[in-house]
């Protein structure tokens, strides 16, 4: 018992020493970090597509197709999906988004007129409040443009990054072709007991990532469809653009729906004073359907994450890494939690039999 704790303490000290050495010799590791940063997006993008397309590949293999033929079939289906989106959906999004941007000056003018009317009919407003309102009015257009740029700007950046990474198809091909060889390659260096333990850990990590990535895709599609149908029912302008934005933002747990509803409420306010209420009702209904029907059946309890933990992790990741930080915080935390839980279970087993120890 004491020997194992001493070994663990030594490993922990060595890890911290390694971190200090890396920081002290950063000039040696900068090229490595640069290389890792260059291939990070292709690896992450191909990894997401791998978990989304792997079930389709297995389905094609069940139809007695060779793996290479099945992978080619997967690529053809993905290419067809990209073509359909680019041919029929992207032009509508571009038109609606362009109209929305062009309509911002009119929206700003309407808000300024509303504030001016309110000021002219209020005689008991303190001078400090009047000064604040005047400052807000004079800079209102720049504020709205900044907000719109923040809300919508990442969509074009995200799409451009995805399409710019021409390495993704190559990474995806070899992941689908040789992905099942990874675990045997790792475990071959260990004795059978420890190899089985490592195989169990990697299997749990794979299940966690599969549950999150596939579940989030289905959740995003359901949210997008529900919002689009709801926006069409109430006659909201730019329905497809706002629904697409809502589907993407709702990938961020808990915080996403509150951010996703803001553009719809702003746009609806200039159509009808009651429109923001209808937009909020539609989002609430969509969230209730997703939270009570879709997520429990799609993602289940696979991640085992407490809501308060999710909110804390998302907020912390957002302050560090922005939108991408919030997007990848939950799967990263879920994987780390899976690893720690497995090590704890292994430690408990090792108390009964030292051969069960992972390290």
XYZ file of C-alpha atoms in Angstrom:
359
model
C 0.000 0.000 0.000
C 2.680 2.529 1.065
C 4.920 1.399 -1.783
C 2.194 2.107 -4.337
C 1.467 5.553 -2.893
C 5.196 6.315 -2.958
C 5.388 5.266 -6.620
C 2.391 7.463 -7.433
C 4.020 10.438 -5.670
C 7.244 9.924 -7.635
C 5.310 9.833 -10.919
C 3.469 13.036 -9.971
C 6.753 14.812 -9.137
C 8.289 13.671 -12.421
C 5.290 14.996 -14.356
C 5.623 18.434 -12.753
C 9.366 18.427 -13.401
C 8.694 17.573 -17.026
C 6.265 20.498 -17.294
C 8.875 22.854 -15.786
C 11.528 21.606 -18.192
C 9.193 22.122 -21.144
C 8.489 25.695 -20.042
C 12.199 26.382 -19.534
C 13.113 24.940 -22.943
C 10.152 26.294 -24.890
C 12.421 27.266 -27.801
C 12.948 23.538 -28.402
C 9.268 22.680 -28.241
C 7.876 25.632 -30.220
C 8.321 23.803 -33.572
C 6.562 20.765 -32.102
C 3.663 22.866 -30.807
C 3.462 24.612 -34.176
C 3.222 21.269 -35.936
C 0.616 20.002 -33.479
C -1.412 23.191 -33.977
C -1.241 22.770 -37.747
C -2.648 19.231 -37.656
C -5.006 19.711 -34.705
C -7.992 20.877 -36.750
C -7.699 18.121 -39.384
C -7.408 15.490 -36.661
C -10.341 16.873 -34.669
C -12.481 17.325 -37.791
C -11.708 13.856 -39.116
C -12.257 12.418 -35.626
C -15.755 13.911 -35.461
C -16.555 12.608 -38.962
C -15.092 9.236 -37.994
C -17.565 8.795 -35.126
C -20.424 9.996 -37.322
C -19.594 7.804 -40.329
C -18.343 4.661 -38.599
C -21.865 3.234 -38.043
C -22.612 3.789 -41.735
C -19.419 1.962 -42.711
C -20.331 -0.982 -40.465
C -23.811 -1.036 -41.983
C -22.349 -1.254 -45.479
C -19.990 -4.011 -44.318
C -22.989 -5.995 -43.076
C -24.222 -5.901 -46.663
C -21.134 -8.003 -47.571
C -19.156 -5.070 -48.966
C -15.381 -4.991 -48.620
C -14.151 -2.347 -46.174
C -12.498 -0.241 -48.891
C -15.723 -0.338 -50.933
C -17.715 0.555 -47.801
C -15.420 3.526 -47.101
C -15.817 4.713 -50.686
C -19.581 4.443 -50.197
C -19.316 6.552 -47.031
C -17.325 9.208 -48.907
C -19.901 9.255 -51.705
C -22.734 9.723 -49.214
C -20.833 12.537 -47.458
C -20.095 14.173 -50.811
C -23.775 13.951 -51.772
C -24.763 15.552 -48.447
C -22.258 18.383 -48.962
C -23.548 18.928 -52.513
C -27.177 19.093 -51.375
C -26.322 21.598 -48.642
C -24.192 23.723 -50.994
C -26.755 23.555 -53.806
C -30.030 24.141 -51.997
C -29.387 25.474 -48.472
C -26.296 27.683 -48.655
C -27.779 30.089 -51.288
C -30.833 30.653 -49.085
C -28.613 31.239 -46.067
C -26.465 33.699 -48.002
C -29.518 35.641 -49.210
C -31.136 35.789 -45.779
C -27.902 36.694 -44.030
C -27.152 39.454 -46.576
C -30.661 40.864 -46.177
C -30.294 40.781 -42.416
C -27.005 42.685 -42.506
C -28.439 45.235 -44.946
C -31.429 45.705 -42.658
C -29.329 46.635 -39.618
C -29.383 50.426 -40.339
C -33.195 50.318 -40.489
C -33.308 48.437 -37.196
C -30.947 50.961 -35.626
C -33.053 53.850 -36.909
C -36.177 52.268 -35.441
C -34.556 51.913 -32.020
C -33.310 55.508 -32.138
C -36.804 56.776 -33.025
C -38.286 54.724 -30.191
C -35.814 56.133 -27.671
C -36.327 59.692 -28.950
C -40.119 59.323 -28.643
C -39.760 57.947 -25.127
C -37.458 60.807 -24.112
C -39.766 63.459 -25.521
C -42.634 62.138 -23.408
C -40.723 61.797 -20.157
C -40.077 65.003 -18.193
C -38.940 63.495 -14.907
C -35.889 61.612 -16.159
C -32.663 62.571 -14.316
C -29.933 64.202 -16.386
C -27.561 61.291 -15.725
C -30.011 58.820 -17.257
C -30.615 61.133 -20.211
C -26.868 61.370 -20.780
C -26.526 57.593 -20.651
C -29.375 57.156 -23.115
C -27.865 59.735 -25.465
C -24.510 57.970 -25.402
C -26.232 54.667 -26.075
C -28.238 56.143 -28.933
C -25.233 57.747 -30.604
C -23.264 54.495 -30.516
C -26.200 52.142 -31.008
C -25.389 51.160 -34.578
C -21.810 50.269 -33.725
C -23.005 48.218 -30.736
C -25.512 46.278 -32.818
C -22.991 45.695 -35.590
C -20.472 44.422 -33.058
C -23.087 42.122 -31.528
C -24.142 40.785 -34.916
C -20.527 40.320 -35.893
C -19.906 38.371 -32.691
C -23.044 36.265 -33.032
C -22.894 35.468 -36.729
C -19.241 35.987 -37.564
C -18.058 32.636 -36.257
C -20.421 30.770 -38.625
C -18.567 31.862 -41.744
C -15.230 31.351 -40.004
C -16.223 27.878 -38.874
C -17.427 26.856 -42.340
C -14.334 28.284 -44.021
C -12.065 26.371 -41.642
C -13.900 23.124 -42.284
C -13.720 23.464 -46.052
C -10.121 24.712 -45.965
C -8.841 21.600 -44.228
C -8.190 19.414 -47.247
C -6.360 16.937 -45.024
C -9.593 15.824 -43.354
C -10.589 13.298 -46.072
C -7.158 11.676 -45.902
C -7.217 11.432 -42.118
C -10.792 10.140 -42.224
C -9.966 7.456 -44.802
C -7.180 5.948 -42.710
C -9.193 6.258 -39.483
C -12.028 4.265 -41.027
C -9.637 1.779 -42.626
C -7.242 1.173 -39.721
C -9.085 2.528 -36.681
C -9.658 -0.937 -35.216
C -5.908 -1.627 -35.285
C -5.146 1.129 -32.785
C -6.110 -0.779 -29.626
C -4.167 -3.982 -30.540
C -1.144 -1.823 -31.402
C -1.205 -0.175 -27.961
C -1.923 -3.304 -25.925
C 0.724 -5.458 -27.583
C 3.404 -3.909 -25.367
C 1.751 -5.063 -22.108
C 1.152 -8.374 -20.428
C -2.318 -9.854 -20.785
C -3.737 -8.582 -17.474
C -2.691 -5.003 -18.041
C -3.529 -5.208 -21.767
C -7.112 -6.168 -20.887
C -7.250 -3.258 -18.444
C -6.034 -0.767 -21.050
C -8.395 -2.240 -23.636
C -11.286 -1.673 -21.207
C -10.207 1.958 -20.651
C -9.941 2.695 -24.374
C -13.336 1.067 -24.928
C -14.918 3.341 -22.293
C -13.347 6.429 -23.885
C -14.626 5.320 -27.291
C -18.153 4.852 -25.902
C -18.037 8.301 -24.266
C -16.964 10.069 -27.466
C -19.462 8.081 -29.550
C -22.339 8.980 -27.230
C -21.455 12.666 -27.205
C -20.626 13.260 -30.882
C -23.445 11.208 -32.402
C -25.900 12.433 -29.767
C -25.022 16.091 -30.257
C -25.456 15.808 -34.031
C -28.940 14.348 -33.650
C -29.833 16.930 -30.994
C -28.613 19.797 -33.218
C -30.618 18.482 -36.197
C -33.766 18.137 -34.094
C -33.387 21.615 -32.597
C -32.757 23.137 -36.034
C -35.787 21.457 -37.595
C -38.077 22.357 -34.688
C -36.926 25.988 -34.708
C -37.285 26.271 -38.478
C -40.831 24.879 -38.432
C -41.746 27.106 -35.510
C -40.278 30.235 -37.111
C -42.159 29.466 -40.327
C -45.423 29.070 -38.394
C -45.113 32.521 -36.795
C -43.787 34.110 -40.006
C -40.415 35.193 -38.608
C -38.063 36.727 -41.170
C -34.778 34.968 -41.938
C -36.225 31.740 -40.496
C -33.646 29.366 -41.998
C -30.632 31.478 -40.974
C -31.886 31.902 -37.409
C -32.791 28.209 -37.120
C -29.364 27.177 -38.401
C -27.729 29.524 -35.908
C -29.864 28.044 -33.121
C -28.945 24.485 -34.103
C -25.216 25.276 -33.999
C -25.299 27.260 -30.755
C -27.464 24.670 -28.973
C -24.516 22.283 -29.205
C -23.226 24.246 -26.185
C -25.060 22.641 -23.229
C -27.390 24.767 -21.067
C -25.981 28.139 -22.171
C -26.537 27.567 -25.892
C -30.349 27.925 -25.968
C -30.218 31.283 -24.163
C -27.711 32.626 -26.693
C -29.525 31.067 -29.669
C -32.819 32.821 -28.947
C -31.345 36.368 -28.837
C -31.043 37.025 -32.623
C -34.565 35.695 -33.228
C -36.014 37.955 -30.550
C -34.161 40.999 -31.922
C -35.341 40.336 -35.470
C -38.877 39.582 -34.287
C -39.063 42.832 -32.330
C -38.933 44.826 -35.575
C -41.705 42.744 -37.138
C -44.175 42.754 -34.281
C -43.836 43.774 -30.606
C -45.288 40.367 -29.644
C -42.983 38.389 -31.935
C -40.151 38.032 -29.356
C -42.602 36.298 -27.037
C -43.503 33.787 -29.747
C -39.818 33.228 -30.500
C -39.122 32.531 -26.820
C -42.092 30.139 -26.635
C -40.846 28.245 -29.693
C -37.377 27.880 -28.175
C -38.853 26.663 -24.883
C -41.027 24.100 -26.675
C -38.083 22.929 -28.787
C -35.909 22.612 -25.680
C -38.596 20.655 -23.824
C -39.021 18.230 -26.709
C -35.260 17.828 -27.040
C -34.640 17.537 -23.299
C -37.426 15.061 -22.566
C -37.598 12.972 -25.734
C -34.463 13.301 -27.853
C -31.524 13.539 -25.462
C -32.616 10.805 -23.019
C -33.122 8.333 -25.864
C -30.097 9.365 -27.926
C -27.433 10.195 -25.341
C -29.010 8.565 -22.298
C -26.937 8.674 -19.148
C -23.709 7.814 -20.967
C -21.817 10.942 -19.918
C -22.944 10.968 -16.249
C -22.371 14.732 -15.916
C -24.138 16.852 -13.312
C -25.799 19.995 -14.771
C -23.912 22.295 -12.373
C -20.623 20.688 -13.433
C -21.501 21.204 -17.103
C -22.314 24.893 -16.575
C -19.072 25.465 -14.638
C -16.944 23.689 -17.244
C -18.583 25.536 -20.156
C -18.163 28.964 -18.537
C -14.535 28.288 -17.640
C -13.739 26.955 -21.120
C -15.479 29.934 -22.732
C -13.308 32.401 -20.817
C -10.178 30.509 -21.875
C -10.901 29.358 -25.426
C -13.967 31.307 -26.559
C -16.573 29.533 -28.675
C -14.294 26.604 -29.571
C -13.478 26.192 -25.889
C -17.153 25.910 -24.996
C -17.698 23.518 -27.902
C -14.983 21.035 -26.915
C -15.068 21.480 -23.132
C -17.720 18.866 -22.399
C -16.281 15.967 -24.446
C -12.801 16.739 -23.079
C -14.117 16.791 -19.510
C -16.117 13.596 -20.106
C -13.010 11.792 -21.386
C -10.908 12.987 -18.436
C -13.662 11.906 -16.044
C -13.804 8.484 -17.716
C -10.037 8.048 -17.366
C -10.007 9.103 -13.689
C -12.973 6.851 -12.892
C -11.294 3.905 -14.561
C -8.026 4.500 -12.676
C -9.968 4.690 -9.406
C -11.760 1.411 -10.149
C -8.433 -0.142 -11.086
C -6.908 1.119 -7.854
C -9.714 -0.497 -5.853
C -9.220 -3.775 -7.701
C -5.478 -3.566 -7.066
C -6.119 -3.555 -3.327
C -7.384 -7.112 -3.689
C -4.886 -8.274 -6.304
C -1.780 -6.307 -7.276
C -1.817 -7.922 -10.735
C -4.963 -5.929 -11.525
C -3.082 -2.635 -11.200
C -2.866 -0.591 -14.366
C 0.459 0.960 -13.349
